[in-house]
Short mmCIF file of C-alpha atoms in Angstrom, two decimals:
data_model
loop_
_atom_site.label_atom_id
_atom_site.label_comp_id
_atom_site.label_asym_id
_atom_site.label_seq_id
_atom_site.Cartn_x
_atom_site.Cartn_y
_atom_site.Cartn_z
CA MET A 1 8.82 -115.05 -55.58
CA THR A 2 12.00 -113.01 -55.87
CA GLY A 3 10.85 -110.02 -53.87
CA LEU A 4 11.17 -107.52 -56.70
CA ARG A 5 9.48 -104.20 -56.02
CA TRP A 6 7.17 -103.04 -58.80
CA GLY A 7 6.45 -99.54 -60.01
CA ILE A 8 3.53 -98.74 -62.30
CA LEU A 9 4.13 -96.12 -64.99
CA ALA A 10 0.77 -94.57 -66.03
CA THR A 11 -2.64 -95.22 -64.54
CA GLY A 12 -4.97 -96.20 -67.39
CA GLY A 13 -7.32 -99.16 -67.62
CA ILE A 14 -4.66 -101.77 -68.45
CA ALA A 15 -2.59 -100.60 -65.45
CA HIS A 16 -5.60 -101.22 -63.19
CA ALA A 17 -6.06 -104.74 -64.56
CA PHE A 18 -2.36 -105.59 -64.26
CA THR A 19 -1.96 -104.19 -60.75
CA SER A 20 -5.07 -106.02 -59.58
CA ASP A 21 -3.53 -109.29 -60.78
CA LEU A 22 -0.21 -108.44 -59.12
CA ARG A 23 -2.06 -108.01 -55.84
CA THR A 24 -3.93 -111.30 -56.43
CA ALA A 25 -0.58 -113.05 -56.87
CA GLY A 26 0.90 -111.42 -53.77
CA LEU A 27 3.58 -109.49 -55.66
CA ASP A 28 5.06 -106.32 -54.18
CA VAL A 29 3.78 -103.07 -55.72
CA VAL A 30 5.52 -100.13 -54.07
CA ALA A 31 5.07 -97.11 -56.35
CA VAL A 32 3.00 -95.54 -59.10
CA GLY A 33 3.81 -92.62 -61.37
CA SER A 34 1.39 -90.43 -63.30
CA ARG A 35 1.45 -87.08 -65.04
CA SER A 36 -0.75 -85.72 -62.24
CA GLN A 37 -0.53 -86.12 -58.49
CA GLN A 38 -4.31 -86.55 -58.27
CA SER A 39 -4.30 -89.55 -60.60
CA ALA A 40 -1.29 -91.11 -58.84
CA ASP A 41 -2.90 -90.61 -55.41
CA ALA A 42 -6.18 -92.19 -56.52
CA PHE A 43 -4.40 -95.20 -58.03
CA ALA A 44 -2.22 -95.61 -54.94
CA ALA A 45 -5.26 -95.47 -52.67
CA GLU A 46 -7.09 -98.09 -54.75
CA PHE A 47 -4.25 -100.60 -54.56
CA ASP A 48 -2.66 -99.63 -51.21
CA ILE A 49 0.59 -98.48 -52.85
CA PRO A 50 2.93 -96.54 -50.53
CA HIS A 51 4.55 -94.15 -53.04
CA ALA A 52 2.55 -91.97 -55.46
CA HIS A 53 4.60 -89.80 -57.83
CA ASP A 54 3.42 -86.87 -59.93
CA SER A 55 5.79 -87.62 -62.82
CA TYR A 56 7.36 -90.56 -64.59
CA GLU A 57 10.79 -89.12 -63.80
CA ALA A 58 10.07 -89.30 -60.08
CA LEU A 59 8.92 -92.91 -60.42
CA VAL A 60 12.00 -94.14 -62.28
CA THR A 61 14.33 -92.51 -59.77
CA ASP A 62 12.53 -93.97 -56.75
CA PRO A 63 15.20 -96.09 -54.97
CA ASP A 64 12.56 -98.49 -53.66
CA VAL A 65 11.58 -99.60 -57.19
CA ASP A 66 13.32 -102.49 -59.00
CA ILE A 67 11.12 -103.10 -62.04
CA ILE A 68 8.63 -100.88 -63.87
CA TYR A 69 5.52 -101.80 -65.82
CA VAL A 70 5.11 -99.34 -68.70
CA SER A 71 1.42 -98.94 -69.54
CA THR A 72 1.17 -95.66 -71.44
CA PRO A 73 -0.46 -95.57 -74.90
CA HIS A 74 1.95 -97.40 -77.20
CA PRO A 75 3.45 -94.35 -78.97
CA MET A 76 4.86 -93.45 -75.55
CA HIS A 77 6.17 -96.94 -74.72
CA LYS A 78 9.67 -96.27 -76.05
CA ASP A 79 10.17 -93.05 -74.08
CA GLY A 80 8.78 -94.52 -70.86
CA ALA A 81 10.84 -97.70 -71.10
CA LYS A 82 13.96 -95.79 -72.11
CA LEU A 83 13.57 -93.48 -69.12
CA ALA A 84 13.28 -96.45 -66.78
CA LEU A 85 16.20 -98.37 -68.31
CA GLU A 86 18.47 -95.35 -68.22
CA ASN A 87 17.73 -95.07 -64.51
CA GLY A 88 18.65 -98.68 -63.84
CA LYS A 89 15.18 -100.23 -63.71
CA HIS A 90 14.08 -103.44 -65.39
CA VAL A 91 10.98 -103.00 -67.56
CA LEU A 92 7.90 -104.95 -68.53
CA VAL A 93 6.43 -103.00 -71.44
CA GLU A 94 2.78 -103.33 -72.40
CA LYS A 95 2.17 -104.75 -75.86
CA PRO A 96 2.85 -103.82 -78.54
CA PHE A 97 6.38 -103.28 -77.25
CA THR A 98 6.80 -100.14 -79.38
CA VAL A 99 5.19 -98.75 -82.55
CA ASN A 100 7.87 -100.12 -84.88
CA ARG A 101 10.99 -102.24 -85.09
CA ALA A 102 13.42 -99.32 -85.00
CA GLU A 103 12.12 -98.23 -81.59
CA ALA A 104 12.23 -101.82 -80.32
CA GLU A 105 15.84 -102.17 -81.43
CA GLU A 106 16.75 -99.00 -79.55
CA LEU A 107 15.33 -100.38 -76.31
CA GLN A 108 16.98 -103.74 -76.96
CA ARG A 109 20.35 -102.00 -77.27
CA ILE A 110 19.91 -99.93 -74.10
CA ALA A 111 18.78 -102.94 -72.05
CA ALA A 112 21.75 -105.01 -73.25
CA GLU A 113 24.26 -102.23 -72.53
CA ARG A 114 22.95 -101.84 -69.00
CA GLY A 115 22.37 -105.53 -68.25
CA LEU A 116 18.66 -105.05 -67.59
CA LEU A 117 15.56 -107.06 -68.42
CA ALA A 118 13.33 -105.53 -71.09
CA MET A 119 10.32 -107.73 -71.77
CA GLU A 120 7.10 -107.33 -73.73
CA ALA A 121 3.93 -107.79 -71.70
CA MET A 122 2.34 -110.22 -74.15
CA TRP A 123 0.53 -111.76 -71.22
CA SER A 124 -1.38 -114.37 -73.23
CA ARG A 125 1.83 -116.34 -73.93
CA TYR A 126 2.29 -116.98 -70.21
CA LEU A 127 -1.22 -118.27 -69.47
CA PRO A 128 -1.41 -121.90 -68.30
CA HIS A 129 -3.46 -123.07 -71.28
CA MET A 130 -0.89 -121.63 -73.68
CA VAL A 131 1.89 -123.39 -71.77
CA ARG A 132 -0.03 -126.67 -72.12
CA ILE A 133 -0.59 -126.09 -75.84
CA ARG A 134 3.14 -125.73 -76.43
CA GLU A 135 3.72 -128.98 -74.51
CA ILE A 136 1.22 -130.82 -76.71
CA ILE A 137 2.81 -129.52 -79.91
CA ALA A 138 6.30 -130.42 -78.68
CA SER A 139 5.12 -133.96 -77.92
CA GLY A 140 4.28 -134.51 -81.59
CA ALA A 141 0.65 -135.33 -80.86
CA LEU A 142 -0.56 -133.08 -83.68
CA GLY A 143 1.98 -134.33 -86.20
CA GLU A 144 3.35 -131.68 -88.53
CA ILE A 145 1.70 -128.31 -87.99
CA ARG A 146 0.24 -127.17 -91.30
CA ALA A 147 -1.96 -124.20 -90.41
CA VAL A 148 -2.78 -121.70 -87.66
CA MET A 149 -5.73 -119.31 -87.62
CA ALA A 150 -6.86 -116.74 -85.08
CA ASP A 151 -8.94 -113.59 -84.83
CA HIS A 152 -9.11 -110.69 -82.40
CA THR A 153 -12.26 -108.80 -83.29
CA GLN A 154 -14.18 -106.40 -81.09
CA LYS A 155 -16.85 -103.78 -81.64
CA ILE A 156 -15.20 -100.92 -79.79
CA THR A 157 -15.93 -97.53 -81.32
CA ASP A 158 -16.01 -95.54 -84.54
CA ASP A 159 -15.51 -92.24 -82.67
CA PRO A 160 -12.75 -90.45 -84.62
CA GLU A 161 -11.48 -88.87 -81.39
CA HIS A 162 -10.93 -92.24 -79.68
CA ARG A 163 -7.30 -93.32 -79.42
CA LEU A 164 -8.01 -96.45 -81.47
CA ASN A 165 -8.91 -94.26 -84.43
CA SER A 166 -6.15 -91.68 -83.98
CA LEU A 167 -2.91 -92.11 -85.90
CA ALA A 168 -1.26 -89.63 -83.52
CA LEU A 169 -1.93 -92.09 -80.69
CA GLY A 170 -0.83 -95.16 -82.65
CA GLY A 171 -4.43 -96.07 -83.38
CA GLY A 172 -5.63 -98.94 -85.49
CA ALA A 173 -6.77 -102.50 -85.03
CA LEU A 174 -3.40 -104.03 -85.91
CA LEU A 175 -1.21 -102.72 -83.08
CA ASP A 176 -3.94 -102.80 -80.46
CA LEU A 177 -5.68 -106.08 -81.33
CA GLY A 178 -3.85 -107.75 -84.20
CA ILE A 179 -0.67 -108.03 -82.14
CA TYR A 180 -2.34 -110.95 -80.31
CA PRO A 181 -2.94 -113.27 -83.29
CA VAL A 182 0.30 -112.22 -85.01
CA SER A 183 2.35 -113.00 -81.89
CA PHE A 184 0.41 -116.26 -81.45
CA ILE A 185 1.22 -117.29 -85.02
CA TRP A 186 4.90 -116.49 -84.42
CA ASP A 187 4.77 -118.59 -81.24
CA ILE A 188 3.48 -121.67 -83.08
CA LEU A 189 4.99 -121.38 -86.57
CA GLY A 190 7.87 -118.95 -86.15
CA ARG A 191 8.98 -116.23 -88.52
CA PRO A 192 6.80 -115.78 -91.60
CA GLU A 193 8.54 -116.28 -94.93
CA THR A 194 5.92 -114.38 -96.91
CA ILE A 195 3.29 -111.85 -95.77
CA GLN A 196 0.16 -110.71 -97.55
CA ALA A 197 -2.04 -108.15 -95.82
CA THR A 198 -5.19 -106.24 -96.64
CA ALA A 199 -7.20 -103.75 -94.62
CA ARG A 200 -10.12 -101.37 -94.46
CA LEU A 201 -9.04 -97.96 -93.23
CA ALA A 202 -11.21 -95.61 -91.22
CA ASP A 203 -11.75 -92.01 -92.29
CA THR A 204 -8.96 -91.02 -89.90
CA GLY A 205 -6.48 -93.22 -91.77
CA ALA A 206 -6.23 -95.78 -88.98
CA ASP A 207 -6.87 -99.42 -89.81
CA ALA A 208 -10.31 -100.64 -88.74
CA GLU A 209 -9.92 -104.20 -90.05
CA VAL A 210 -6.76 -106.05 -91.04
CA ALA A 211 -6.43 -109.56 -92.46
CA THR A 212 -3.19 -111.45 -93.08
CA ILE A 213 -2.12 -114.59 -94.90
CA MET A 214 1.42 -115.71 -94.14
CA THR A 215 3.57 -118.70 -95.07
CA HIS A 216 6.14 -120.25 -92.77
CA ALA A 217 8.91 -122.85 -92.75
CA GLY A 218 7.94 -126.08 -94.47
CA GLY A 219 5.05 -124.43 -96.28
CA ALA A 220 2.77 -124.02 -93.26
CA VAL A 221 0.21 -121.24 -93.60
CA SER A 222 -1.46 -118.87 -91.16
CA THR A 223 -4.37 -116.46 -91.26
CA SER A 224 -5.32 -113.66 -88.88
CA LEU A 225 -8.10 -111.12 -88.65
CA SER A 226 -8.33 -108.09 -86.40
CA SER A 227 -11.12 -105.55 -86.16
CA SER A 228 -12.10 -102.70 -83.86
CA ARG A 229 -15.51 -102.23 -85.51
CA ALA A 230 -17.10 -105.69 -85.35
CA ALA A 231 -17.13 -108.53 -82.82
CA GLY A 232 -16.21 -111.96 -84.13
CA PRO A 233 -15.73 -115.37 -82.50
CA ASN A 234 -12.28 -114.63 -81.02
CA THR A 235 -11.24 -118.25 -81.38
CA ALA A 236 -8.09 -119.92 -82.65
CA ALA A 237 -7.07 -123.24 -84.17
CA ILE A 238 -3.81 -125.12 -84.70
CA ILE A 239 -4.08 -127.78 -87.40
CA GLY A 240 -1.61 -130.65 -87.79
CA THR A 241 -1.38 -133.79 -89.88
CA GLU A 242 -2.42 -135.99 -86.92
CA GLY A 243 -4.85 -133.70 -85.12
CA ARG A 244 -5.81 -130.18 -84.19
CA ILE A 245 -6.32 -127.88 -81.20
CA GLU A 246 -9.44 -125.75 -81.06
CA ILE A 247 -9.16 -122.86 -78.58
CA ASP A 248 -12.47 -121.42 -77.46
CA HIS A 249 -13.68 -117.83 -76.97
CA VAL A 250 -11.74 -115.77 -75.88
CA TRP A 251 -8.65 -117.67 -76.97
CA TYR A 252 -6.02 -115.22 -75.64
CA THR A 253 -7.55 -115.16 -72.12
CA PRO A 254 -7.94 -118.07 -69.65
CA THR A 255 -10.29 -120.39 -71.53
CA THR A 256 -10.86 -123.96 -72.70
CA PHE A 257 -9.47 -125.95 -75.60
CA ARG A 258 -9.77 -129.41 -77.08
CA VAL A 259 -7.23 -131.69 -78.74
CA ILE A 260 -9.01 -133.53 -81.54
CA ALA A 261 -7.45 -136.41 -83.47
CA SER A 262 -7.72 -136.65 -87.25
CA ASN A 263 -10.54 -139.18 -86.85
CA GLY A 264 -12.58 -136.70 -84.76
CA GLU A 265 -11.84 -138.28 -81.38
CA VAL A 266 -11.41 -135.75 -78.55
CA ARG A 267 -8.11 -136.69 -76.92
CA GLU A 268 -7.93 -133.93 -74.29
CA THR A 269 -10.12 -131.17 -72.92
CA TYR A 270 -8.44 -128.36 -70.99
CA GLU A 271 -10.24 -125.93 -68.70
CA SER A 272 -8.41 -122.94 -67.25
CA GLN A 273 -8.52 -122.31 -63.51
CA VAL A 274 -6.98 -118.88 -63.04
CA ASP A 275 -7.48 -116.22 -60.38
CA GLY A 276 -8.09 -112.76 -61.83
CA ARG A 277 -7.49 -111.90 -65.46
CA GLY A 278 -4.23 -113.86 -65.67
CA MET A 279 -1.76 -111.01 -66.16
CA GLN A 280 0.23 -112.09 -63.11
CA PHE A 281 1.94 -114.98 -64.92
CA GLN A 282 4.05 -112.66 -67.09
CA ALA A 283 5.09 -110.71 -63.99
CA ILE A 284 6.11 -113.89 -62.20
CA ALA A 285 8.11 -114.90 -65.29
CA ALA A 286 9.85 -111.52 -65.31
CA GLU A 287 10.77 -111.84 -61.64
CA ARG A 288 12.23 -115.30 -62.21
CA LEU A 289 14.36 -114.06 -65.11
CA VAL A 290 15.75 -111.21 -63.03
CA SER A 291 16.44 -113.60 -60.16
CA ALA A 292 18.31 -115.91 -62.53
CA GLU A 293 20.23 -112.93 -63.97
CA LEU A 294 18.83 -113.60 -67.45
CA LEU A 295 18.01 -110.81 -69.89
CA GLU A 296 15.37 -112.76 -71.81
CA GLY A 297 13.40 -115.96 -71.47
CA ASP A 298 12.30 -118.81 -73.74
CA ILE A 299 8.57 -117.96 -73.90
CA LEU A 300 9.08 -114.58 -75.60
CA PRO A 301 12.72 -113.52 -76.04
CA LEU A 302 13.28 -109.83 -76.66
CA SER A 303 14.87 -110.73 -79.98
CA GLU A 304 11.55 -112.28 -81.04
CA THR A 305 9.60 -109.24 -79.84
CA VAL A 306 11.83 -107.08 -82.05
CA ALA A 307 11.29 -109.39 -85.03
CA ILE A 308 7.52 -109.38 -84.50
CA MET A 309 7.58 -105.59 -84.61
CA GLY A 310 9.24 -106.01 -88.01
CA THR A 311 6.33 -108.19 -89.14
CA LEU A 312 3.87 -105.52 -88.00
CA ASP A 313 5.94 -102.92 -89.90
CA GLU A 314 5.62 -104.97 -93.09
CA ILE A 315 1.86 -105.37 -92.64
CA ARG A 316 1.47 -101.62 -92.12
CA ALA A 317 3.62 -100.91 -95.18
CA GLN A 318 1.31 -103.10 -97.26
CA ILE A 319 -1.92 -101.51 -95.98
CA GLY A 320 -0.59 -97.95 -96.09
CA VAL A 321 -0.64 -97.00 -92.40
CA ARG A 322 2.12 -94.74 -91.13
CA TYR A 323 2.19 -92.75 -87.90
CA PRO A 324 3.02 -89.04 -87.65
CA ASN A 325 6.77 -88.26 -87.48
CA GLU A 326 7.58 -91.91 -88.18
CA GLU A 327 10.51 -92.67 -90.43
CA PRO A 328 9.72 -94.63 -93.62
CA ILE A 329 8.84 -98.22 -92.71
CA ASN A 330 11.33 -100.88 -93.70
CA GLY A 331 9.49 -104.17 -94.08
#
C-alpha cells in the first residue's frame, strides 16, 4: 500500500460498493463530498470517514485528500474529474469515463499537463480471474484468437423517469451496461477495424438493447449484447484455434471459468476467491501507479479508455442516440 488518502465524490450506490471494498482492503478513506451535508454526514458515519463535505468543491480542496473517486452519474463525470484534477488531485473515474471521446480527451489533456493520474474505474479488468485469462492468452494456449462474445443484460426498469431511460442523464444500455463487453472485447482483441451496431430504442429515445458485430486485426470477430429490459446469461467466451475460455455468470464479477482444448478436454478450471465485490483491485492498481510516478498502467491505459469512448461514439452514431447539448458525434 502507498498510503494514498482517498476522497469519495458523490454518495450513490456505486460509491457505497466501492468504499466498502476500500475498507475491506484496508485502504485509507479520509473524506466524502456530496451536494448536501446530510448525505455526506450519513455516508461518513456509515464508513467511519473523518471529513464530510457539503460540496464537491470543498472535497477537492481538502488538503488531506490525495486521490478522488468520481462516482456521479456519467454526464457529470467530466466536470467532477476536471474539478479534482485542476485542484491537484489524482482521479479514478467511474465507468464510462465520460459520455463521449471529446470529453475524455479533455480530461486526458488536463491530467497530462498537471502530471496527475486519471484512470477509468473499469474494475472488471483488474479482477484476479481476468488477470489469469490474459496470462493464458499470452502463453499461446488458445492458439490464434478468432472470436470473442459477451453480454451484459439485466432486467432493470422501463420507468421513463429512471436515469437509465433518461437521455438527459446519459441513459441507455450501452454506456451503463454495454461498456463492460465493449471494453472486454478491446482488452482481448484490441481496436475494432469495423463496427456494425443495431438497437431497440425506448420511448424516451434511450437505447434499451444494443447489439454489435465488430472485426479486428487478422480478421477476428466479436459480438456483444447489452440490455436494460431483459436478463440474459451474462457469460463470455474467448475462442481460439487451439482452445477456448468459457467465463461463467456473471463474467465481469469474481466468477469461474474453464479452459477447454479443441478436443473438448478441460485443461484448467479457475474459481475466484475474492473478499467483497472486487472493486478494491482497481484502487490498489491506482495507488501503485501513483507510487511509481506513472500516469497510466498496462491493464487499461488512459489512451485506450479514450479510444474506447470513440468506439461507443460510433455505436451511438449508428443507432441514433445523442445526448442533450452534445456536439455532433464523430465516429
